[in-house]
mmCIF file of C-alpha atoms in Angstrom:
data_model
loop_
_atom_site.group_PDB
_atom_site.id
_atom_site.type_symbol
_atom_site.label_atom_id
_atom_site.label_comp_id
_atom_site.label_asym_id
_atom_site.label_seq_id
_atom_site.Cartn_x
_atom_site.Cartn_y
_atom_site.Cartn_z
ATOM 1 C CA MET D 1 -40.986 68.098 30.328
ATOM 2 C CA ASP D 2 -43.567 71.065 29.953
ATOM 3 C CA TYR D 3 -41.222 74.142 30.537
ATOM 4 C CA HIS D 4 -44.187 76.562 30.261
ATOM 5 C CA LYS D 5 -45.951 74.559 33.258
ATOM 6 C CA PHE D 6 -42.481 74.613 35.282
ATOM 7 C CA ILE D 7 -42.305 78.310 34.680
ATOM 8 C CA ARG D 8 -45.890 79.054 35.590
ATOM 9 C CA SER D 9 -45.420 77.471 38.767
ATOM 10 C CA PHE D 10 -43.208 79.871 39.878
ATOM 11 C CA GLU D 11 -45.606 82.779 39.051
ATOM 12 C CA GLY D 12 -47.709 82.439 42.275
ATOM 13 C CA ILE D 13 -44.635 83.320 44.340
ATOM 14 C CA PHE D 14 -44.414 86.924 42.931
ATOM 15 C CA ASP D 15 -48.226 87.398 43.318
ATOM 16 C CA GLY D 16 -49.159 90.422 45.812
ATOM 17 C CA ALA D 17 -45.567 91.421 46.640
ATOM 18 C CA ASP D 18 -43.845 94.279 44.557
ATOM 19 C CA TRP D 19 -40.159 95.467 44.853
ATOM 20 C CA GLN D 20 -40.386 97.150 47.888
ATOM 21 C CA ASN D 21 -41.587 94.008 49.659
ATOM 22 C CA TRP D 22 -39.089 92.045 48.087
ATOM 23 C CA LEU D 23 -36.346 94.505 49.012
ATOM 24 C CA LEU D 24 -37.878 94.220 52.729
ATOM 25 C CA SER D 25 -37.534 90.422 52.626
ATOM 26 C CA ILE D 26 -33.881 90.341 51.307
ATOM 27 C CA THR D 27 -32.944 92.966 54.192
ATOM 28 C CA VAL D 28 -34.708 90.754 56.601
ATOM 29 C CA ALA D 29 -32.883 87.773 55.347
ATOM 30 C CA LEU D 30 -29.670 89.155 55.568
ATOM 31 C CA ALA D 31 -30.304 90.675 59.126
ATOM 32 C CA SER D 32 -31.389 86.953 60.249
ATOM 33 C CA TYR D 33 -28.310 85.550 58.787
ATOM 34 C CA ALA D 34 -26.298 87.974 60.438
ATOM 35 C CA VAL D 35 -28.077 87.240 63.895
ATOM 36 C CA ILE D 36 -27.917 83.715 63.959
ATOM 37 C CA HIS D 37 -24.341 83.516 62.671
ATOM 38 C CA GLY D 38 -23.590 86.160 65.724
ATOM 39 C CA LEU D 39 -25.582 84.246 67.992
ATOM 40 C CA VAL D 40 -23.870 80.923 67.277
ATOM 41 C CA ALA D 41 -20.444 82.347 67.417
ATOM 42 C CA LEU D 42 -21.120 84.378 70.806
ATOM 43 C CA CYS D 43 -22.485 81.093 72.401
ATOM 44 C CA ARG D 44 -19.196 78.993 71.096
ATOM 45 C CA GLN D 45 -17.231 81.767 72.878
ATOM 46 C CA ARG D 46 -18.940 81.362 75.872
ATOM 47 C CA LEU D 47 -19.144 77.757 76.263
ATOM 48 C CA GLU D 48 -15.018 77.595 75.336
ATOM 49 C CA ARG D 49 -14.780 79.855 78.347
ATOM 50 C CA MET D 50 -16.653 77.673 80.467
ATOM 51 C CA GLN D 51 -14.461 74.616 79.345
ATOM 52 C CA ALA D 52 -11.216 76.364 80.195
ATOM 53 C CA ASP D 53 -12.893 77.215 83.793
ATOM 54 C CA ARG D 54 -12.329 74.320 85.713
ATOM 55 C CA ARG D 55 -15.002 75.172 88.245
ATOM 56 C CA ALA D 56 -17.896 75.607 85.568
ATOM 57 C CA ALA D 57 -19.852 72.483 84.229
ATOM 58 C CA ARG D 58 -17.389 71.211 81.896
ATOM 59 C CA PRO D 59 -19.270 68.133 80.568
ATOM 60 C CA MET D 60 -22.310 70.075 79.454
ATOM 61 C CA ALA D 61 -20.144 72.948 78.131
ATOM 62 C CA GLU D 62 -18.131 70.313 76.307
ATOM 63 C CA MET D 63 -21.628 68.743 74.398
ATOM 64 C CA LEU D 64 -22.986 72.165 73.759
ATOM 65 C CA CYS D 65 -19.777 73.520 72.299
ATOM 66 C CA ALA D 66 -19.554 70.499 70.125
ATOM 67 C CA MET D 67 -23.285 70.508 68.938
ATOM 68 C CA LEU D 68 -22.628 74.355 68.013
ATOM 69 C CA LYS D 69 -19.688 73.167 65.796
ATOM 70 C CA LYS D 70 -21.832 71.324 63.812
ATOM 71 C CA THR D 71 -24.220 74.181 62.739
ATOM 72 C CA SER D 72 -24.241 74.011 58.923
ATOM 73 C CA ASN D 73 -23.544 77.264 57.231
ATOM 74 C CA THR D 74 -26.048 76.059 54.213
ATOM 75 C CA VAL D 75 -29.059 75.425 57.007
ATOM 76 C CA VAL D 76 -28.143 78.881 58.555
ATOM 77 C CA VAL D 77 -28.538 80.408 54.914
ATOM 78 C CA MET D 78 -31.614 78.283 54.230
ATOM 79 C CA ALA D 79 -33.388 79.527 57.741
ATOM 80 C CA SER D 80 -32.358 83.245 56.831
ATOM 81 C CA LEU D 81 -33.934 83.098 53.481
ATOM 82 C CA LEU D 82 -36.974 81.447 54.881
ATOM 83 C CA ILE D 83 -37.424 84.205 57.587
ATOM 84 C CA GLY D 84 -36.988 86.788 54.747
ATOM 85 C CA LEU D 85 -39.759 84.831 53.007
ATOM 86 C CA THR D 86 -42.288 85.182 55.965
ATOM 87 C CA VAL D 87 -42.833 89.056 55.406
ATOM 88 C CA LEU D 88 -44.175 88.164 52.135
ATOM 89 C CA ASP D 89 -47.950 87.320 51.381
ATOM 90 C CA LEU D 90 -47.083 84.241 49.382
ATOM 91 C CA ALA D 91 -49.975 82.788 47.485
ATOM 92 C CA GLN D 92 -50.825 78.959 47.454
ATOM 93 C CA PRO D 93 -49.019 76.414 47.244
ATOM 94 C CA TRP D 94 -45.861 78.419 47.822
ATOM 95 C CA ALA D 95 -47.017 79.116 51.531
ATOM 96 C CA ASP D 96 -47.234 75.433 52.106
ATOM 97 C CA ARG D 97 -43.957 74.797 50.425
ATOM 98 C CA VAL D 98 -42.223 77.126 52.709
ATOM 99 C CA THR D 99 -43.926 75.242 55.614
ATOM 100 C CA HIS D 100 -42.200 72.112 54.307
ATOM 101 C CA LEU D 101 -39.005 73.771 53.754
ATOM 102 C CA TRP D 102 -38.898 75.047 57.171
ATOM 103 C CA PHE D 103 -39.444 71.264 58.628
ATOM 104 C CA ILE D 104 -36.712 70.121 56.411
ATOM 105 C CA THR D 105 -34.288 72.520 56.928
ATOM 106 C CA LEU D 106 -34.964 72.343 61.053
ATOM 107 C CA GLY D 107 -35.111 68.962 60.680
ATOM 108 C CA VAL D 108 -31.715 68.653 59.244
ATOM 109 C CA GLN D 109 -30.209 70.869 61.850
ATOM 110 C CA ILE D 110 -31.432 68.952 64.580
ATOM 111 C CA GLY D 111 -30.474 65.595 63.053
ATOM 112 C CA LEU D 112 -27.040 67.068 62.695
ATOM 113 C CA TYR D 113 -26.782 68.247 66.610
ATOM 114 C CA ALA D 114 -28.133 64.719 67.848
ATOM 115 C CA ASN D 115 -25.640 63.100 65.580
ATOM 116 C CA GLN D 116 -23.068 65.003 67.320
ATOM 117 C CA LEU D 117 -24.498 64.581 70.884
ATOM 118 C CA VAL D 118 -24.433 60.576 70.366
ATOM 119 C CA ASP D 119 -20.725 60.909 69.100
ATOM 120 C CA VAL D 120 -19.666 63.063 72.118
ATOM 121 C CA SER D 121 -21.831 61.243 74.658
ATOM 122 C CA ALA D 122 -20.459 58.031 73.502
ATOM 123 C CA ARG D 123 -16.723 59.051 73.766
ATOM 124 C CA ARG D 124 -17.238 60.255 77.206
ATOM 125 C CA TYR D 125 -19.194 57.504 78.446
ATOM 126 C CA PHE D 126 -16.554 54.758 77.387
ATOM 127 C CA GLY D 127 -13.752 57.035 77.847
ATOM 128 C CA ALA D 128 -14.799 57.019 81.454
ATOM 129 C CA ARG D 129 -15.222 53.753 81.970
ATOM 130 C CA THR D 130 -12.081 52.503 80.077
ATOM 131 C CA SER D 131 -9.309 52.120 82.657
ATOM 132 C CA SER D 132 -5.693 52.998 82.078
ATOM 133 C CA ARG D 133 -4.481 49.659 81.514
ATOM 134 C CA MET D 134 -6.607 48.770 78.883
ATOM 135 C CA ARG D 135 -5.644 51.965 76.966
ATOM 136 C CA ASP D 136 -2.211 51.120 77.514
ATOM 137 C CA THR D 137 -2.800 47.528 76.233
ATOM 138 C CA GLY D 138 -4.698 48.808 73.120
ATOM 139 C CA ALA D 139 -7.938 46.698 73.920
ATOM 140 C CA ALA D 140 -10.276 46.676 71.074
ATOM 141 C CA ASN D 141 -13.417 46.023 73.271
ATOM 142 C CA PRO D 142 -14.198 49.786 74.169
ATOM 143 C CA THR D 143 -13.559 50.845 70.366
ATOM 144 C CA VAL D 144 -15.730 48.166 69.110
ATOM 145 C CA ALA D 145 -18.685 48.702 71.416
ATOM 146 C CA ARG D 146 -18.662 52.369 70.712
ATOM 147 C CA THR D 147 -18.793 51.926 67.138
ATOM 148 C CA LEU D 148 -21.463 49.480 67.761
ATOM 149 C CA MET D 149 -23.587 51.685 69.398
ATOM 150 C CA VAL D 150 -23.111 54.737 67.940
ATOM 151 C CA TRP D 151 -23.926 53.249 64.512
ATOM 152 C CA ALA D 152 -27.162 51.900 65.854
ATOM 153 C CA LEU D 153 -28.397 55.028 67.543
ATOM 154 C CA LYS D 154 -27.264 57.270 64.249
ATOM 155 C CA THR D 155 -29.213 55.024 62.045
ATOM 156 C CA ALA D 156 -32.225 55.170 64.329
ATOM 157 C CA LEU D 157 -32.032 58.871 64.344
ATOM 158 C CA TRP D 158 -31.713 59.289 60.500
ATOM 159 C CA VAL D 159 -34.254 56.750 60.017
ATOM 160 C CA VAL D 160 -36.695 58.460 62.300
ATOM 161 C CA LEU D 161 -35.818 61.942 60.607
ATOM 162 C CA LEU D 162 -36.631 60.679 57.087
ATOM 163 C CA LEU D 163 -39.763 59.138 57.946
ATOM 164 C CA ALA D 164 -40.782 62.305 59.758
ATOM 165 C CA VAL D 165 -39.637 64.438 56.648
ATOM 166 C CA LEU D 166 -41.815 62.327 54.100
ATOM 167 C CA SER D 167 -44.598 62.224 56.409
ATOM 168 C CA ASN D 168 -44.516 66.212 56.337
ATOM 169 C CA LEU D 169 -44.657 65.902 52.648
ATOM 170 C CA GLY D 170 -47.944 64.298 52.683
ATOM 171 C CA ILE D 171 -46.556 60.931 51.556
ATOM 172 C CA ASN D 172 -48.132 57.731 53.162
ATOM 173 C CA ILE D 173 -45.345 56.010 55.447
ATOM 174 C CA SER D 174 -47.464 53.385 56.888
ATOM 175 C CA ALA D 175 -46.126 50.948 53.974
ATOM 176 C CA PHE D 176 -42.473 52.045 54.915
ATOM 177 C CA VAL D 177 -43.016 51.610 58.468
ATOM 178 C CA ALA D 178 -44.660 48.095 58.039
ATOM 179 C CA SER D 179 -41.694 46.992 55.645
ATOM 180 C CA LEU D 180 -38.841 47.906 57.972
ATOM 181 C CA GLY D 181 -40.807 46.044 60.930
ATOM 182 C CA ILE D 182 -41.099 42.924 58.566
ATOM 183 C CA GLY D 183 -37.694 43.404 57.197
ATOM 184 C CA GLY D 184 -36.247 43.781 60.775
ATOM 185 C CA ILE D 185 -37.973 40.690 62.047
ATOM 186 C CA ALA D 186 -36.819 38.348 59.067
ATOM 187 C CA VAL D 187 -33.142 39.796 59.493
ATOM 188 C CA ALA D 188 -33.230 39.368 63.472
ATOM 189 C CA LEU D 189 -34.447 35.697 62.989
ATOM 190 C CA ALA D 190 -31.864 35.023 60.280
ATOM 191 C CA VAL D 191 -28.929 36.338 62.333
ATOM 192 C CA GLN D 192 -30.259 35.655 65.897
ATOM 193 C CA ASN D 193 -26.993 34.066 66.863
ATOM 194 C CA ILE D 194 -24.828 36.741 65.516
ATOM 195 C CA LEU D 195 -26.956 39.695 66.847
ATOM 196 C CA GLY D 196 -27.041 37.444 70.490
ATOM 197 C CA ASP D 197 -23.143 37.831 70.384
ATOM 198 C CA LEU D 198 -22.977 41.352 69.323
ATOM 199 C CA PHE D 199 -25.459 42.603 72.180
ATOM 200 C CA ALA D 200 -23.332 40.182 74.401
ATOM 201 C CA SER D 201 -20.151 42.296 73.613
ATOM 202 C CA LEU D 202 -22.121 45.412 74.012
ATOM 203 C CA SER D 203 -23.223 44.275 77.320
ATOM 204 C CA ILE D 204 -19.783 43.329 78.337
ATOM 205 C CA ALA D 205 -18.276 46.668 77.176
ATOM 206 C CA VAL D 206 -20.954 48.444 79.353
ATOM 207 C CA ASP D 207 -21.026 46.363 82.235
ATOM 208 C CA LYS D 208 -17.515 45.212 82.213
ATOM 209 C CA PRO D 209 -17.653 41.797 84.625
ATOM 210 C CA PHE D 210 -14.358 41.726 83.179
ATOM 211 C CA GLU D 211 -11.447 43.745 81.487
ATOM 212 C CA VAL D 212 -8.613 42.637 78.927
ATOM 213 C CA GLY D 213 -5.689 41.447 81.354
ATOM 214 C CA ASP D 214 -8.138 40.223 83.914
ATOM 215 C CA ALA D 215 -7.723 36.574 85.127
ATOM 216 C CA ILE D 216 -10.891 34.533 85.203
ATOM 217 C CA SER D 217 -12.724 31.377 85.706
ATOM 218 C CA VAL D 218 -15.737 30.273 83.658
ATOM 219 C CA ASN D 219 -17.122 27.018 82.638
ATOM 220 C CA GLY D 220 -14.464 24.513 84.024
ATOM 221 C CA PHE D 221 -11.200 26.671 82.752
ATOM 222 C CA SER D 222 -9.473 29.630 83.583
ATOM 223 C CA GLY D 223 -6.908 31.970 82.074
ATOM 224 C CA THR D 224 -6.185 35.643 81.017
ATOM 225 C CA VAL D 225 -8.679 37.667 78.917
ATOM 226 C CA GLU D 226 -6.639 38.572 75.731
ATOM 227 C CA GLN D 227 -9.112 39.991 73.449
ATOM 228 C CA VAL D 228 -12.945 40.531 73.281
ATOM 229 C CA GLY D 229 -14.317 40.995 69.975
ATOM 230 C CA LEU D 230 -17.708 41.763 68.353
ATOM 231 C CA LYS D 231 -18.646 37.856 68.376
ATOM 232 C CA THR D 232 -16.115 35.786 70.593
ATOM 233 C CA THR D 233 -13.878 36.324 73.595
ATOM 234 C CA ARG D 234 -10.572 35.100 73.596
ATOM 235 C CA ILE D 235 -8.847 33.577 76.651
ATOM 236 C CA ARG D 236 -5.314 32.499 77.269
ATOM 237 C CA ALA D 237 -5.739 29.495 79.545
ATOM 238 C CA ASP D 238 -3.233 29.001 82.341
ATOM 239 C CA SER D 239 -2.121 25.644 80.375
ATOM 240 C CA GLY D 240 -0.913 27.774 77.641
ATOM 241 C CA GLU D 241 -3.565 27.345 74.902
ATOM 242 C CA GLN D 242 -6.136 29.846 73.443
ATOM 243 C CA ILE D 243 -9.615 29.350 74.116
ATOM 244 C CA VAL D 244 -12.042 31.158 71.944
ATOM 245 C CA ILE D 245 -15.799 31.296 73.623
ATOM 246 C CA ALA D 246 -18.808 33.087 72.095
ATOM 247 C CA ASN D 247 -19.441 36.171 73.836
ATOM 248 C CA ALA D 248 -23.291 34.982 74.509
ATOM 249 C CA ASP D 249 -22.118 31.702 75.868
ATOM 250 C CA LEU D 250 -19.872 33.325 77.976
ATOM 251 C CA LEU D 251 -22.346 35.586 79.650
ATOM 252 C CA LYS D 252 -24.710 32.570 80.185
ATOM 253 C CA ASN D 253 -22.040 31.100 82.820
ATOM 254 C CA THR D 254 -20.780 32.395 86.174
ATOM 255 C CA VAL D 255 -17.663 34.262 85.473
ATOM 256 C CA ARG D 256 -15.092 34.346 88.462
ATOM 257 C CA ASN D 257 -12.853 37.709 88.124
ATOM 258 C CA PHE D 258 -9.787 36.846 90.303
ATOM 259 C CA LYS D 259 -8.070 40.391 89.229
ATOM 260 C CA ARG D 260 -10.888 42.188 91.225
ATOM 261 C CA MET D 261 -10.276 40.392 94.385
ATOM 262 C CA SER D 262 -8.641 42.919 96.948
ATOM 263 C CA ASN D 263 -7.484 40.219 99.292
ATOM 264 C CA ARG D 264 -7.640 36.424 99.560
ATOM 265 C CA ARG D 265 -9.399 34.615 102.254
ATOM 266 C CA VAL D 266 -7.463 31.239 103.217
ATOM 267 C CA GLN D 267 -9.005 28.864 105.666
ATOM 268 C CA PHE D 268 -7.098 25.445 106.561
ATOM 269 C CA SER D 269 -7.244 22.783 109.102
ATOM 270 C CA LEU D 270 -4.931 20.979 111.175
ATOM 271 C CA ASN D 271 -5.365 17.719 112.529
ATOM 272 C CA LEU D 272 -3.448 16.404 115.830
ATOM 273 C CA SER D 273 -3.149 13.144 117.325
ATOM 274 C CA PRO D 274 -6.145 12.557 119.724
ATOM 275 C CA SER D 275 -3.731 11.490 122.499
ATOM 276 C CA THR D 276 -2.496 15.154 122.462
ATOM 277 C CA ALA D 277 -2.631 16.205 126.068
ATOM 278 C CA VAL D 278 -5.240 19.135 126.892
ATOM 279 C CA ASP D 279 -2.621 21.528 128.184
ATOM 280 C CA VAL D 280 -0.773 21.160 124.979
ATOM 281 C CA ALA D 281 -3.975 21.703 122.857
ATOM 282 C CA GLU D 282 -4.760 24.748 124.490
ATOM 283 C CA ARG D 283 -1.532 26.375 123.454
ATOM 284 C CA VAL D 284 -2.054 25.547 119.949
ATOM 285 C CA PRO D 285 -4.163 28.350 118.790
ATOM 286 C CA GLU D 286 -2.231 30.984 120.410
ATOM 287 C CA ALA D 287 0.886 29.432 118.963
ATOM 288 C CA LEU D 288 -0.698 29.102 115.299
ATOM 289 C CA GLN D 289 -1.676 33.061 115.873
ATOM 290 C CA HIS D 290 1.608 33.938 116.020
ATOM 291 C CA VAL D 291 2.531 31.981 113.341
ATOM 292 C CA VAL D 292 0.264 33.870 110.940
ATOM 293 C CA GLU D 293 1.070 37.433 112.461
ATOM 294 C CA ALA D 294 4.691 37.117 111.605
ATOM 295 C CA GLN D 295 4.088 37.023 108.096
ATOM 296 C CA ARG D 296 4.140 40.348 105.913
ATOM 297 C CA GLN D 297 0.703 41.422 103.947
ATOM 298 C CA VAL D 298 -1.253 39.049 106.076
ATOM 299 C CA ARG D 299 -4.316 39.800 108.613
ATOM 300 C CA PHE D 300 -5.257 37.093 111.008
ATOM 301 C CA ASP D 301 -8.793 36.362 111.768
ATOM 302 C CA ARG D 302 -9.082 33.242 113.979
ATOM 303 C CA ALA D 303 -7.777 29.820 115.101
ATOM 304 C CA HIS D 304 -9.809 27.638 117.309
ATOM 305 C CA LEU D 305 -10.236 23.966 118.050
ATOM 306 C CA LYS D 306 -13.067 23.030 115.629
ATOM 307 C CA SER D 307 -13.938 19.321 116.707
ATOM 308 C CA VAL D 308 -12.671 16.508 118.802
ATOM 309 C CA THR D 309 -13.163 12.779 117.528
ATOM 310 C CA GLN D 310 -11.636 9.873 118.024
ATOM 311 C CA ASP D 311 -9.477 9.856 115.193
ATOM 312 C CA ALA D 312 -7.965 13.538 115.580
ATOM 313 C CA LEU D 313 -8.253 16.962 117.066
ATOM 314 C CA GLU D 314 -9.256 19.515 114.212
ATOM 315 C CA PHE D 315 -8.029 22.964 114.431
ATOM 316 C CA GLU D 316 -9.130 25.544 112.093
ATOM 317 C CA VAL D 317 -7.259 28.754 110.953
ATOM 318 C CA VAL D 318 -8.536 31.852 108.806
ATOM 319 C CA TYR D 319 -6.308 34.433 107.693
ATOM 320 C CA TYR D 320 -6.454 36.942 104.764
ATOM 321 C CA VAL D 321 -3.507 37.836 102.556
ATOM 322 C CA LEU D 322 -3.990 41.387 101.627
ATOM 323 C CA ASP D 323 -2.096 40.820 98.171
ATOM 324 C CA PRO D 324 -4.489 39.198 95.468
ATOM 325 C CA SER D 325 -1.446 37.743 93.658
ATOM 326 C CA TYR D 326 -1.914 34.051 93.515
ATOM 327 C CA GLY D 327 1.922 33.746 93.773
ATOM 328 C CA THR D 328 1.917 35.793 97.128
ATOM 329 C CA TYR D 329 -0.613 33.726 98.335
ATOM 330 C CA MET D 330 1.221 30.514 98.055
ATOM 331 C CA ASP D 331 4.220 31.979 99.438
ATOM 332 C CA VAL D 332 2.547 32.808 102.527
ATOM 333 C CA GLN D 333 0.527 29.598 102.828
ATOM 334 C CA GLN D 334 3.926 27.723 102.352
ATOM 335 C CA GLN D 335 5.419 29.981 105.235
ATOM 336 C CA VAL D 336 2.370 29.586 107.241
ATOM 337 C CA LEU D 337 2.591 25.593 107.002
ATOM 338 C CA LEU D 338 6.234 25.398 107.766
ATOM 339 C CA GLY D 339 6.077 27.448 110.578
ATOM 340 C CA ALA D 340 3.041 25.596 112.235
ATOM 341 C CA MET D 341 5.360 22.556 111.848
ATOM 342 C CA ARG D 342 8.128 23.996 114.029
ATOM 343 C CA VAL D 343 5.707 25.427 116.601
ATOM 344 C CA LEU D 344 3.750 21.921 116.922
ATOM 345 C CA ALA D 345 7.033 20.182 117.118
ATOM 346 C CA GLY D 346 8.284 22.646 119.680
ATOM 347 C CA ILE D 347 5.292 22.650 122.183
ATOM 348 C CA GLY D 348 5.131 18.528 121.619
ATOM 349 C CA ALA D 349 1.981 18.307 119.495
ATOM 350 C CA SER D 350 1.914 15.461 117.139
ATOM 351 C CA THR D 351 -0.055 15.335 113.706
ATOM 352 C CA ALA D 352 0.444 11.586 113.443
ATOM 353 C CA LYS D 353 -2.717 9.276 113.636
ATOM 354 C CA ALA D 354 -3.896 7.078 116.335
ATOM 355 C CA SER D 355 -2.804 3.743 116.171
ATOM 356 C CA GLN D 356 -4.969 1.097 116.156
ATOM 357 C CA ARG D 357 -4.645 -2.442 117.502
ATOM 358 C CA VAL D 358 -6.251 -5.347 116.094
ATOM 359 C CA VAL D 359 -7.385 -8.158 118.444
ATOM 360 C CA VAL D 360 -8.042 -11.647 117.272
ATOM 361 C CA ASP D 361 -10.427 -13.528 119.557
ATOM 362 C CA GLY D 362 -10.009 -17.446 118.874
ATOM 363 C CA GLN D 363 -10.073 -20.854 120.760
ATOM 364 C CA GLY D 364 -6.591 -21.593 119.188
ATOM 365 C CA PRO D 365 -4.034 -21.028 116.738
ATOM 366 C CA LEU D 366 -5.004 -20.821 113.338
ATOM 367 C CA ARG D 367 -5.022 -23.729 111.171
ATOM 368 C CA PRO D 368 -4.168 -23.828 107.479
ATOM 369 C CA ALA D 369 -6.704 -24.109 104.955
ATOM 370 C CA THR D 370 -7.791 -27.539 103.879
ATOM 371 C CA PRO D 371 -6.833 -28.172 100.423
ATOM 372 C CA LEU D 372 -10.041 -28.731 98.241
ATOM 373 C CA ARG D 373 -10.387 -32.305 96.882
ATOM 374 C CA SER D 374 -11.212 -32.677 93.460
ATOM 375 C CA MET D 375 -14.865 -33.674 92.524
ATOM 376 C CA PRO D 376 -15.640 -37.125 91.317
ATOM 377 C CA LYS D 377 -16.212 -37.304 87.351
ATOM 378 C CA PRO D 378 -19.845 -38.442 86.894
#
């Protein structure tokens, strides 16, 4: 390395500047450092007071305060030195170098602010959408999804910042951008199934069609969600075994979430004998209504004679169980059916099918069948 050439490259920075200009530059740099550092500290104090005040906009104050905490002292020192150098009449190429340093310094600090903003926003977003039940059970789904989203955003942020710095330094980044595009397409094609499951996991975390602990039914089986991972979801089936299904396949099917039910709608029919008297049939809907309304946590809807056929009189009853628990629903349905049997027996209504009489029309008694004669041998 030619040390003389390296030393001569610094000679231009001293051209056109005497000791008074340098003293002024140092003074401006020190004053800039004090002003920047003081402003950052003052803003942080104000924002912390806003966070303590419940009437203030706490979310915005929290994000701004967290961002200011990431103010780098190295960046502040560099910015102060660059401000001090602006009072000097620098010769080329140092004027251009100072411009590049300004871009790099501000870019790094903006990147630190944006990096912290991603962390705080992701934490608030997933924290607001994570139920207390999921926090109590220690579900991994919010943590995994947040880590995946934060990692993707931060990677994109710093890649863009690095490309911007290289472009500002005069480096042609077209080849880098093309390489990133081709490489990204190749990787996406190679791991498209894995990426599909990863994005499906992220979609489950953001949209929340179900959570850990929910009872769901999908693709012909039902059970309780135990864990939502990066690639698969584990469901404990009602029959006891654990079912592992890919996240992408899970979202392709219709998911029925029984845990989100606020109540259960119950509809059933009772068939009475067609020989039931009209005055008895008129009393059946009211009697069934009294049976349903006598149950706890039940809201009666209607009871009607739905159809009359030669086989039966069909009555339809509809009510709502206000507790979504399946056990409560079965208990209520059992009591309703038993009560309906008692009421129908009390008013003389029969649920027996109509008897049928078969009449054989003939000229005389049935004769026994004539036995078959053996066929003569040829």
